[in-house]
Coordinates of C-alpha atoms in Angstrom, one line a residue:
Chain A
M206 CA 34.4 -32.5 -21.0
S207 CA 31.4 -33.3 -18.9
P208 CA 29.2 -36.2 -20.0
A209 CA 26.4 -33.7 -20.6
A210 CA 28.4 -32.0 -23.3
P211 CA 27.1 -33.8 -26.4
A212 CA 23.5 -33.0 -25.4
A213 CA 24.4 -29.3 -24.8
A214 CA 26.0 -29.1 -28.2
R215 CA 22.8 -29.9 -29.9
P216 CA 20.8 -26.8 -30.7
P217 CA 18.5 -26.2 -27.8
F218 CA 14.8 -27.1 -28.1
A219 CA 15.5 -28.8 -31.5
S220 CA 12.8 -31.4 -31.3
L221 CA 9.1 -30.7 -31.2
K222 CA 9.0 -32.8 -28.0
R223 CA 10.7 -30.0 -26.2
L224 CA 8.3 -27.3 -27.3
P225 CA 6.4 -27.2 -24.0
E226 CA 9.5 -26.5 -22.0
F227 CA 10.6 -24.0 -24.6
L228 CA 7.3 -22.1 -24.2
V229 CA 7.4 -22.4 -20.4
I230 CA 10.9 -21.0 -20.2
W231 CA 10.7 -18.2 -22.8
V232 CA 7.1 -16.8 -22.8
P233 CA 7.2 -15.5 -19.2
L234 CA 10.8 -14.4 -19.4
L235 CA 10.2 -12.6 -22.7
I236 CA 7.1 -10.9 -21.4
S237 CA 8.8 -9.8 -18.2
A238 CA 12.0 -8.6 -19.9
G239 CA 10.1 -7.2 -22.9
H240 CA 7.9 -5.0 -20.7
V241 CA 10.9 -3.5 -18.9
V242 CA 12.6 -2.6 -22.2
T243 CA 9.6 -1.5 -24.2
F244 CA 8.0 0.5 -21.4
A245 CA 11.2 2.3 -20.6
L246 CA 11.8 3.2 -24.3
W247 CA 8.2 4.1 -24.9
T248 CA 8.0 6.5 -22.0
T249 CA 11.3 8.0 -23.0
W250 CA 10.0 8.5 -26.6
M251 CA 6.7 10.0 -25.2
S252 CA 8.8 12.6 -23.4
F253 CA 10.0 13.9 -26.8
T254 CA 6.5 14.1 -28.3
P255 CA 3.8 16.9 -28.1
S256 CA 1.4 14.5 -26.4
T257 CA -1.2 16.1 -24.1
L258 CA -4.3 14.1 -23.2
V259 CA -3.5 11.2 -25.6
P260 CA -0.3 10.0 -27.0
A261 CA 0.6 11.9 -30.1
D262 CA 3.3 11.5 -32.8
G263 CA 5.9 14.2 -33.6
F264 CA 9.2 15.3 -32.1
V265 CA 9.5 18.4 -30.0
G266 CA 13.1 18.0 -28.8
L267 CA 13.6 19.0 -25.2
R268 CA 10.6 21.2 -25.0
N269 CA 8.8 19.1 -22.4
Y270 CA 12.0 18.9 -20.3
N271 CA 12.5 22.6 -20.4
A272 CA 8.8 23.1 -19.5
V273 CA 9.0 20.7 -16.6
L274 CA 12.3 22.1 -15.3
A275 CA 10.8 25.6 -15.4
T276 CA 7.8 24.8 -13.2
R277 CA 7.8 25.8 -9.6
N278 CA 6.4 22.4 -8.8
W279 CA 9.4 20.6 -10.1
K280 CA 11.9 23.0 -8.5
I281 CA 10.3 22.5 -5.1
A282 CA 10.0 18.8 -5.7
F283 CA 13.7 18.6 -6.5
D284 CA 14.8 20.7 -3.6
N285 CA 12.6 18.6 -1.3
L286 CA 14.1 15.4 -2.7
L287 CA 17.6 16.6 -1.9
L288 CA 16.6 17.5 1.6
F289 CA 14.4 14.5 2.2
G290 CA 16.9 12.1 0.5
S291 CA 19.9 13.2 2.5
G292 CA 18.0 13.7 5.8
F293 CA 16.3 10.4 5.6
V294 CA 19.4 8.4 4.5
V295 CA 21.7 9.9 7.1
L296 CA 19.2 9.6 10.0
S297 CA 18.0 6.1 9.1
L298 CA 21.6 4.8 8.7
S299 CA 22.8 6.3 12.0
A300 CA 19.7 5.2 13.9
G301 CA 20.0 1.7 12.3
L302 CA 23.6 1.5 13.2
I303 CA 23.1 2.6 16.8
L304 CA 20.2 0.1 17.2
A305 CA 22.3 -2.7 15.7
I306 CA 25.2 -2.0 18.0
L307 CA 22.9 -1.9 21.0
L308 CA 21.2 -5.1 20.0
D309 CA 24.6 -6.7 19.5
Q310 CA 25.4 -6.4 23.3
R311 CA 24.0 -9.8 24.0
I312 CA 20.8 -8.4 25.5
R313 CA 17.8 -10.4 26.5
G314 CA 14.7 -10.2 24.3
E315 CA 16.7 -9.4 21.2
N316 CA 14.3 -11.2 18.9
V317 CA 11.3 -9.3 20.3
L318 CA 13.1 -6.0 19.9
R319 CA 14.2 -6.8 16.4
S320 CA 10.6 -7.7 15.4
I321 CA 9.4 -4.4 16.9
F322 CA 11.9 -2.3 14.9
L323 CA 11.1 -4.2 11.7
Y324 CA 7.3 -4.4 11.8
P325 CA 6.6 -1.0 10.1
L326 CA 8.2 -2.5 7.0
A327 CA 5.4 -5.0 6.7
V328 CA 2.7 -2.3 6.7
S329 CA 1.6 -0.1 3.8
F330 CA 2.9 3.4 3.5
V331 CA -0.7 4.5 3.1
V332 CA -1.5 3.1 6.6
T333 CA 1.6 4.5 8.3
G334 CA 1.2 7.8 6.5
T335 CA -2.4 8.1 7.6
V336 CA -1.7 7.2 11.2
W337 CA 1.2 9.7 11.4
S338 CA -0.9 12.4 9.8
W339 CA -3.2 12.1 12.8
L340 CA -0.4 12.0 15.3
L341 CA 1.4 15.0 13.8
N342 CA -1.8 17.0 13.3
P343 CA -1.6 19.7 15.9
G344 CA -5.4 19.8 16.4
I345 CA -5.8 16.2 17.3
G346 CA -2.4 14.6 17.7
I347 CA 0.7 14.9 19.9
Q348 CA 0.5 18.7 20.3
K349 CA -3.1 18.4 21.5
L350 CA -2.2 15.7 24.0
V351 CA 0.7 17.7 25.5
N352 CA -1.5 20.9 25.6
D353 CA -4.3 19.0 27.4
L354 CA -1.8 17.7 29.9
G355 CA -1.1 21.2 31.0
W356 CA 1.8 22.4 28.8
T357 CA -0.4 24.8 26.9
S358 CA 2.4 26.6 25.0
F359 CA 3.8 23.4 23.5
R360 CA 3.9 23.6 19.7
F361 CA 4.5 20.7 17.3
D362 CA 2.8 21.8 14.1
W363 CA 5.4 20.8 11.4
L364 CA 2.7 19.2 9.4
I365 CA 1.0 22.5 8.6
D366 CA 4.3 24.5 8.6
R367 CA 5.5 25.1 5.0
D368 CA 9.1 25.1 6.0
M369 CA 9.1 22.1 8.4
A370 CA 6.5 19.9 6.7
I371 CA 9.1 18.0 4.7
W372 CA 10.6 16.9 8.0
T373 CA 7.4 15.1 9.0
I374 CA 8.0 12.9 5.9
V375 CA 11.6 12.3 7.1
I376 CA 10.4 11.3 10.5
T377 CA 7.9 8.9 9.2
A378 CA 10.2 7.4 6.6
V379 CA 12.9 6.9 9.2
W380 CA 10.4 5.3 11.6
Q381 CA 9.2 3.0 8.9
S382 CA 12.5 1.8 7.4
C383 CA 15.4 2.3 9.8
G384 CA 14.7 -1.3 11.0
F385 CA 15.9 -2.4 7.5
A386 CA 19.3 -0.7 8.1
M387 CA 19.4 -2.2 11.6
A388 CA 18.8 -5.7 10.3
L389 CA 21.6 -5.5 7.7
F390 CA 24.0 -3.8 10.1
L391 CA 23.3 -6.5 12.7
A392 CA 24.0 -9.2 10.2
G393 CA 27.2 -7.4 9.4
L394 CA 28.3 -7.1 13.0
R395 CA 27.6 -10.8 13.5
S396 CA 29.8 -11.8 10.7
V397 CA 32.9 -9.9 11.9
D398 CA 35.8 -12.2 12.5
G399 CA 35.6 -13.1 16.2
D400 CA 39.4 -13.8 16.4
L401 CA 40.1 -10.2 15.3
V402 CA 38.0 -8.9 18.2
K403 CA 39.5 -11.3 20.6
A404 CA 43.0 -10.3 19.6
A405 CA 42.2 -6.7 20.2
Q406 CA 40.7 -7.5 23.6
I407 CA 43.8 -9.3 24.6
D408 CA 45.8 -6.3 23.6
G409 CA 43.7 -4.4 26.1
T410 CA 41.8 -2.3 23.7
G411 CA 38.6 -0.9 25.1
P412 CA 35.2 -1.7 23.6
V413 CA 34.6 1.7 22.1
R414 CA 38.0 1.5 20.4
I415 CA 37.3 -2.0 19.2
Y416 CA 34.2 -0.8 17.5
R417 CA 35.9 2.2 15.9
R418 CA 39.0 0.5 14.8
V419 CA 38.1 -3.1 14.2
I420 CA 34.4 -3.6 13.7
L421 CA 33.0 -0.5 12.0
P422 CA 35.5 -0.4 9.1
T423 CA 34.2 -3.8 8.0
L424 CA 30.7 -2.4 7.7
W425 CA 31.4 0.0 4.8
P426 CA 30.1 -2.2 2.0
I427 CA 26.8 -2.8 3.9
T428 CA 26.5 0.9 4.6
I429 CA 26.8 1.7 0.9
T430 CA 24.3 -1.0 -0.1
V431 CA 21.8 0.2 2.5
A432 CA 22.3 3.9 1.5
V433 CA 21.7 3.1 -2.2
I434 CA 18.5 1.1 -1.4
Q435 CA 17.3 3.9 0.9
L436 CA 18.1 6.5 -1.8
Q437 CA 16.2 4.5 -4.4
F438 CA 13.2 4.5 -2.0
A439 CA 13.5 8.3 -1.4
I440 CA 13.6 9.1 -5.1
T441 CA 10.5 7.1 -5.9
T442 CA 8.5 8.0 -2.7
F443 CA 4.9 8.5 -3.5
D444 CA 2.4 6.7 -1.3
L445 CA 3.9 8.1 2.0
V446 CA 3.5 11.7 0.9
R447 CA 0.1 11.2 -0.5
A448 CA -1.1 9.7 2.8
L449 CA 0.8 12.0 5.1
T450 CA 0.6 15.5 3.6
G451 CA -0.9 15.1 0.1
G452 CA 2.1 17.2 -1.1
G453 CA 1.0 20.1 1.1
P454 CA 0.6 22.5 2.8
G455 CA 0.2 24.1 -0.7
I456 CA 2.9 22.3 -2.6
A457 CA 5.5 22.5 0.2
T458 CA 6.1 18.7 0.3
Q459 CA 6.0 18.0 -3.4
L460 CA 8.3 15.2 -4.6
P461 CA 9.2 14.1 -8.1
A462 CA 6.9 11.1 -8.1
L463 CA 4.0 13.4 -7.3
V464 CA 4.9 15.8 -10.1
V465 CA 4.9 13.0 -12.6
Y466 CA 1.4 11.9 -11.4
D467 CA 0.2 15.5 -11.5
F468 CA 1.3 16.0 -15.1
M469 CA 0.0 12.7 -16.3
F470 CA -3.4 12.4 -14.7
Q471 CA -4.4 15.7 -13.2
R472 CA -3.2 18.2 -15.9
G473 CA -3.5 15.6 -18.7
N474 CA -0.1 16.4 -20.2
L475 CA 1.4 13.1 -21.0
G476 CA 4.5 14.5 -22.7
R477 CA 5.5 16.5 -19.7
G478 CA 4.6 13.7 -17.3
A479 CA 6.8 11.4 -19.3
A480 CA 9.6 13.9 -19.2
A481 CA 9.3 14.2 -15.5
A482 CA 9.4 10.4 -15.2
V483 CA 12.5 10.3 -17.3
L484 CA 14.1 13.0 -15.1
M485 CA 13.3 10.9 -12.1
L486 CA 14.9 7.9 -13.7
L487 CA 18.0 10.0 -14.4
V488 CA 18.3 10.9 -10.8
L489 CA 17.9 7.3 -9.9
L490 CA 20.6 6.3 -12.4
A491 CA 22.9 8.9 -11.0
V492 CA 22.8 6.9 -7.8
L493 CA 22.7 3.4 -9.2
L494 CA 25.3 3.5 -12.0
P495 CA 28.2 4.5 -9.7
H496 CA 27.1 1.9 -7.3
W497 CA 26.9 -0.8 -9.9
T498 CA 30.3 0.2 -11.3
W499 CA 31.8 0.1 -7.8
R500 CA 30.3 -3.4 -7.2
A501 CA 31.7 -4.6 -10.5
I502 CA 35.1 -3.4 -9.6
Q503 CA 34.9 -5.0 -6.2
N504 CA 33.7 -8.3 -7.7
R505 CA 36.6 -8.3 -10.2
R506 CA 39.0 -7.6 -7.4
A507 CA 37.6 -10.4 -5.3
A508 CA 37.8 -12.8 -8.3
R509 CA 41.4 -11.9 -8.9
G510 CA 42.5 -11.8 -5.3
Chain B
M274 CA 34.0 -1.5 40.8
A275 CA 34.3 -2.9 37.3
D276 CA 31.1 -4.8 38.0
T277 CA 29.0 -1.7 38.8
S278 CA 30.2 0.2 35.7
I279 CA 29.3 -2.8 33.5
N280 CA 25.9 -3.0 35.2
I281 CA 25.3 0.7 34.6
R282 CA 26.3 0.3 31.0
R283 CA 23.8 -2.5 30.6
I284 CA 21.0 -0.6 32.2
I285 CA 21.7 2.3 29.8
V286 CA 21.6 -0.1 26.9
Y287 CA 18.4 -1.7 28.0
G288 CA 16.9 1.7 28.7
I289 CA 17.6 3.1 25.2
V290 CA 16.5 0.0 23.3
W291 CA 13.2 -0.2 25.2
V292 CA 12.5 3.5 24.9
V293 CA 13.0 3.3 21.2
A294 CA 10.9 0.1 21.0
A295 CA 8.1 1.9 22.8
A296 CA 8.3 4.8 20.3
W297 CA 8.1 2.3 17.5
L298 CA 5.0 0.6 18.9
F299 CA 3.4 4.0 19.8
P300 CA 1.6 4.6 16.5
L301 CA 0.3 1.0 16.4
V302 CA -1.0 1.2 20.0
V303 CA -2.6 4.6 19.4
V304 CA -4.5 3.5 16.3
I305 CA -5.7 0.3 18.0
L306 CA -6.9 2.2 21.0
N307 CA -8.5 4.9 18.8
S308 CA -10.3 2.3 16.9
L309 CA -12.2 1.5 20.1
R310 CA -13.0 5.0 21.1
T311 CA -16.1 7.0 20.1
A312 CA -15.9 10.0 17.8
E313 CA -17.1 12.3 20.6
E314 CA -14.5 11.1 23.0
I315 CA -11.7 11.7 20.5
A316 CA -13.1 15.1 19.6
Q317 CA -13.1 16.1 23.3
T318 CA -9.5 15.0 23.9
S319 CA -7.1 13.9 21.2
M320 CA -6.2 10.9 19.1
I321 CA -4.1 9.6 21.9
G322 CA -5.9 8.2 24.9
W323 CA -7.4 5.2 26.7
P324 CA -11.0 4.3 25.7
R325 CA -13.6 5.3 28.4
V326 CA -16.2 3.3 26.6
W327 CA -15.2 0.4 24.4
A328 CA -16.7 1.3 21.1
W329 CA -16.6 -2.1 19.4
G330 CA -19.2 -0.8 17.0
N331 CA -16.5 1.1 15.2
Y332 CA -15.4 -2.1 13.6
T333 CA -18.8 -3.2 12.3
Q334 CA -19.3 0.3 10.9
A335 CA -15.9 0.5 9.3
W336 CA -16.4 -3.0 7.9
D337 CA -19.7 -2.6 6.2
T338 CA -21.6 0.6 6.6
Y339 CA -19.2 3.6 6.6
C340 CA -19.3 5.8 3.5
I341 CA -16.2 6.0 1.3
A342 CA -16.8 8.5 -1.5
Q343 CA -20.4 7.8 -2.6
T344 CA -20.5 4.2 -1.5
C345 CA -21.7 3.3 1.9
S346 CA -20.5 -0.3 2.3
G347 CA -17.5 0.1 4.6
I348 CA -14.1 -1.3 3.5
R349 CA -15.4 -4.8 3.0
P350 CA -15.6 -4.6 -0.8
Y351 CA -12.1 -3.0 -1.0
M352 CA -10.6 -5.7 1.3
L353 CA -12.2 -8.3 -1.0
N354 CA -10.7 -6.5 -4.1
S355 CA -7.2 -6.5 -2.5
A356 CA -7.5 -10.2 -1.7
L357 CA -8.7 -11.0 -5.2
V358 CA -5.7 -9.1 -6.7
T359 CA -3.1 -10.1 -4.1
I360 CA -3.7 -13.9 -3.8
P361 CA -3.7 -14.8 -7.6
A362 CA -0.9 -12.4 -8.4
T363 CA 1.2 -13.7 -5.6
L364 CA 0.7 -17.4 -6.5
I365 CA 1.1 -16.9 -10.3
S366 CA 4.2 -14.7 -10.0
T367 CA 5.8 -17.1 -7.5
L368 CA 5.2 -20.1 -9.8
L369 CA 6.5 -18.3 -12.9
G370 CA 9.5 -17.0 -11.0
A371 CA 10.3 -20.5 -9.7
V372 CA 10.2 -21.9 -13.2
A373 CA 12.2 -19.0 -14.7
G374 CA 14.7 -19.1 -11.8
Y375 CA 15.1 -22.8 -12.3
A376 CA 15.6 -22.4 -16.1
V377 CA 18.2 -19.7 -15.9
S378 CA 20.2 -21.2 -13.0
L379 CA 20.2 -24.9 -13.9
W380 CA 19.6 -25.1 -17.6
R381 CA 22.1 -23.1 -19.6
F382 CA 20.7 -21.9 -22.8
R383 CA 21.6 -19.2 -25.3
G384 CA 20.9 -15.7 -24.0
D385 CA 20.1 -16.9 -20.5
S386 CA 22.2 -14.3 -18.7
W387 CA 21.0 -11.5 -20.9
I388 CA 17.3 -12.2 -20.3
Y389 CA 17.9 -12.7 -16.6
G390 CA 19.8 -9.4 -16.4
I391 CA 16.9 -7.5 -18.1
V392 CA 14.3 -9.2 -15.9
T393 CA 16.1 -8.2 -12.7
I394 CA 16.7 -4.6 -14.0
G395 CA 12.9 -4.4 -13.7
I396 CA 13.4 -4.2 -10.0
F397 CA 14.9 -0.8 -10.4
L398 CA 12.7 0.7 -13.1
P399 CA 10.4 3.2 -11.3
Q400 CA 6.7 2.6 -11.6
Q401 CA 6.3 6.1 -13.0
M402 CA 8.1 4.9 -16.2
R403 CA 5.5 2.2 -16.6
L404 CA 2.3 4.1 -15.8
L405 CA 1.5 5.3 -19.3
P406 CA 2.4 2.0 -21.1
W407 CA 0.3 0.0 -18.6
T408 CA -2.6 2.4 -19.2
L409 CA -2.5 1.6 -22.9
V410 CA -2.0 -2.1 -22.4
L411 CA -5.0 -2.3 -20.1
R412 CA -7.1 -0.3 -22.5
D413 CA -6.1 -2.5 -25.5
L414 CA -6.8 -5.7 -23.6
G415 CA -10.1 -4.3 -22.3
L416 CA -8.9 -4.6 -18.7
T417 CA -9.2 -1.0 -17.6
N418 CA -10.7 -0.7 -14.1
T419 CA -10.7 -4.4 -13.5
L420 CA -9.1 -6.6 -10.9
A421 CA -7.8 -8.9 -13.6
G422 CA -5.8 -6.0 -15.0
L423 CA -4.1 -5.4 -11.6
V424 CA -3.4 -9.1 -11.3
M425 CA -1.7 -9.1 -14.7
I426 CA 0.4 -6.0 -13.8
H427 CA 1.5 -7.4 -10.4
T428 CA 2.3 -10.8 -11.9
I429 CA 4.5 -9.4 -14.7
Q430 CA 6.3 -6.9 -12.5
G431 CA 6.5 -9.3 -9.6
M432 CA 8.5 -11.8 -11.8
S433 CA 11.5 -9.5 -11.5
F434 CA 11.6 -10.2 -7.8
T435 CA 10.5 -13.8 -7.8
T436 CA 12.9 -14.8 -10.6
L437 CA 15.8 -13.2 -8.7
F438 CA 14.9 -14.9 -5.4
C439 CA 14.5 -18.3 -6.9
R440 CA 17.5 -18.1 -9.2
N441 CA 19.8 -17.1 -6.3
Y442 CA 18.5 -20.0 -4.3
Y443 CA 18.7 -22.6 -7.1
V444 CA 22.3 -21.8 -8.1
S445 CA 23.3 -23.5 -4.9
I446 CA 21.8 -26.8 -5.9
P447 CA 24.8 -29.1 -6.5
A448 CA 25.6 -29.5 -10.2
D449 CA 26.2 -33.2 -9.6
L450 CA 22.6 -33.7 -8.7
M451 CA 21.5 -32.1 -11.9
K452 CA 24.0 -34.1 -13.9
A453 CA 22.9 -37.4 -12.4
A454 CA 19.3 -36.6 -13.1
K455 CA 20.1 -35.7 -16.7
I456 CA 22.0 -38.9 -17.3
D457 CA 19.1 -40.8 -16.0
G458 CA 17.1 -39.2 -18.8
A459 CA 15.0 -36.9 -16.7
G460 CA 13.8 -33.8 -18.6
F461 CA 13.1 -30.2 -17.8
F462 CA 9.7 -30.7 -16.0
R463 CA 10.6 -34.0 -14.3
I464 CA 13.7 -32.6 -12.7
F465 CA 11.8 -29.5 -11.6
W466 CA 9.0 -31.6 -10.1
R467 CA 11.1 -34.4 -8.6
I468 CA 14.3 -32.6 -7.5
V469 CA 14.0 -28.8 -7.5
L470 CA 10.5 -28.3 -6.1
P471 CA 11.0 -30.6 -3.0
L472 CA 14.1 -28.5 -2.2
S473 CA 12.2 -25.2 -2.6
P474 CA 9.9 -24.7 0.3
P475 CA 12.2 -22.2 2.1
I476 CA 12.6 -19.9 -0.9
L477 CA 9.0 -20.3 -1.9
I478 CA 7.8 -19.2 1.5
V479 CA 10.1 -16.1 1.3
T480 CA 8.9 -15.3 -2.1
V481 CA 5.2 -15.7 -1.3
I482 CA 5.5 -13.6 1.8
W483 CA 7.4 -10.9 -0.1
Q484 CA 4.9 -10.8 -3.0
F485 CA 1.9 -10.8 -0.7
T486 CA 3.1 -8.0 1.4
H487 CA 4.2 -5.8 -1.6
I488 CA 1.1 -6.4 -3.6
W489 CA -1.3 -5.9 -0.7
N490 CA 0.5 -2.6 0.2
E491 CA 0.7 -1.3 -3.3
F492 CA -1.0 2.0 -3.9
L493 CA 0.0 3.8 -7.1
Y494 CA -1.4 1.3 -9.6
G495 CA -4.5 0.7 -7.6
V496 CA -5.4 4.4 -7.5
T497 CA -4.4 5.0 -11.1
F498 CA -6.0 2.0 -12.9
T499 CA -9.2 1.5 -10.8
T500 CA -12.0 3.7 -9.6
G501 CA -15.0 3.5 -7.3
T502 CA -15.7 0.1 -5.8
Q503 CA -13.1 -1.6 -8.0
Q504 CA -10.2 -0.1 -5.9
P505 CA -8.0 -2.0 -3.6
V506 CA -8.0 -1.2 0.1
T507 CA -5.0 1.1 0.0
A508 CA -6.6 3.4 -2.5
A509 CA -9.9 3.3 -0.5
L510 CA -8.1 4.2 2.7
I511 CA -6.8 7.5 1.2
A512 CA -10.4 8.3 0.1
L513 CA -11.6 7.4 3.5
A514 CA -9.1 9.3 5.5
T515 CA -9.5 12.5 3.5
S516 CA -13.3 12.2 3.3
V517 CA -14.9 15.2 4.9
A518 CA -17.7 14.4 7.3
D519 CA -19.8 16.8 9.5
V520 CA -18.2 15.2 12.5
P521 CA -14.8 13.7 12.1
Q522 CA -15.1 10.0 12.5
H523 CA -11.6 9.2 13.6
G524 CA -12.7 6.1 15.6
I525 CA -14.2 4.4 12.6
Q526 CA -11.4 5.5 10.4
S527 CA -8.9 4.0 12.8
A528 CA -10.8 0.8 12.8
A529 CA -10.6 0.7 9.0
V530 CA -6.9 1.4 9.1
V531 CA -6.4 -1.5 11.5
V532 CA -8.4 -3.9 9.4
A533 CA -6.5 -2.8 6.2
A534 CA -3.2 -3.4 7.9
L535 CA -4.1 -6.7 9.5
P536 CA -3.4 -9.1 6.7
T537 CA 0.2 -8.1 6.3
L538 CA 0.7 -7.6 10.0
L539 CA -0.5 -11.2 10.6
V540 CA 1.8 -12.5 7.8
Y541 CA 4.7 -10.7 9.5
L542 CA 3.7 -12.0 13.0
F543 CA 3.7 -15.6 11.8
G544 CA 6.4 -15.4 9.0
G545 CA 8.6 -12.6 10.2
R546 CA 11.7 -14.7 9.8
Y547 CA 11.0 -15.3 6.2
F548 CA 10.0 -11.7 5.6
V549 CA 13.3 -10.4 6.9
R550 CA 15.1 -13.0 4.8
G551 CA 13.4 -11.6 1.8
L552 CA 14.4 -8.1 2.7
T553 CA 18.0 -9.0 3.1
A554 CA 18.0 -11.2 0.0
G555 CA 16.7 -8.3 -2.0
A556 CA 19.5 -6.1 -0.6
V557 CA 22.3 -8.5 -1.6
K558 CA 21.3 -8.4 -5.3

């Protein structure tokens, strides 16, 4: 037993003298934890009530959910989320991995390059969304520039094209956050066992093969972590779309977070807004819960091994 | 023979990374150049171009005379709002997170891992699940449409991150150090002040930079809980960029965008190392 054991056995904060530390420890923690639990429960409860402009009592079962799921707005938002989520994650993972591998070739100016790839993460999505909305606007942006340079038939008008507009969000999101994937991959590449690589080199294995057979397999855990974080971002995306397309043209780039906001504050239907928020949370949990389970299993294995 | 193929490979590697880097810098360069071009010049050509006349006046107009919604005072009041929300919320949430992280990592007490677990789950709870409850809390506290309300929200929500950062840092403080201090009769506050805080600068810098960047860049709460001249600069930017003028004022708007992005860009420029450490620390939860 440690010498501290007798003190620990005493009921904590027994004496009045320890009241200040009791308060300092518990008050902030309880407020923080309390808001997470009560807010989540309260919004969930709201989603089962007939609330419209103000919160109301009563239980309407799944009526709000059915109503939300039946709207065109939600259907488009959900389809967009699938497209945006997968496109964004796949592209930013691959771009991040390629950049990390290139930066890992002992090149000069690595620090400068890394800073350049990461700076968009320090900037608000409102700022980047606004700037990209100018660049992608065919009347004043890249298309106009290329047209003015003489290639008059050049078209790059995805921003106002119902079918392609969602890809402008993918482009901007990849531009903004693939540096994050790069940073984590680069850290992963740097932590690969040097002896393993050396052994493969001595065996005469070529660099491409070394990457494929020795190095990349060790990056799986990082890949999954990054993918989960990027998916979490995709599911909750709001600012970027507001600044870039405003959900348009029409409602072509609607995403779940915008539907929630629309129900709550533009249509004044709190019950349905809450239902849409809970649906968003369920999509998020469908990503997070398997990930957490997988992590727990990995940790247990590591503890046992 | 082998040498030339290696050289060609290296030239290709350098070529690709610098082309990508140029693409990454492109929007920043475009918006900075635009902020120095006149509206007429932009209208005649495109958003992308070199200034013929350096229109420094864009910045003075963007700063204090340009009209956003019905108010013609530039983005100065909104920048001030953002500062008045971001700075207190950053400092308070960092301080609370440091104490909470210290308590859960170095003082075992009943329920510590439970409460810590719930606090960090807050990182994953979407803002949309909290919008309505916050609306009611702000109303009941009389803080609707106030900067103090936003400070409170960002402080309480920020604790999820700051507690996580600090706790993960403090668990590596050697147990013997704690044990020795306790035997010497040092209490909770004394150990924090004398032992833990002096070891903390690295993690406190990471936490402050992380909180500052996130709160400054936050948009949803700003636009939902404040209106008019009480809004933070991110909310004002949306109003400004979508405002319809007789003549599009892209030069002035670009200047406003540059100014709004400047605080976090400067923080990144000088504390990039710590910012990246925060990013990766958040990833390895």
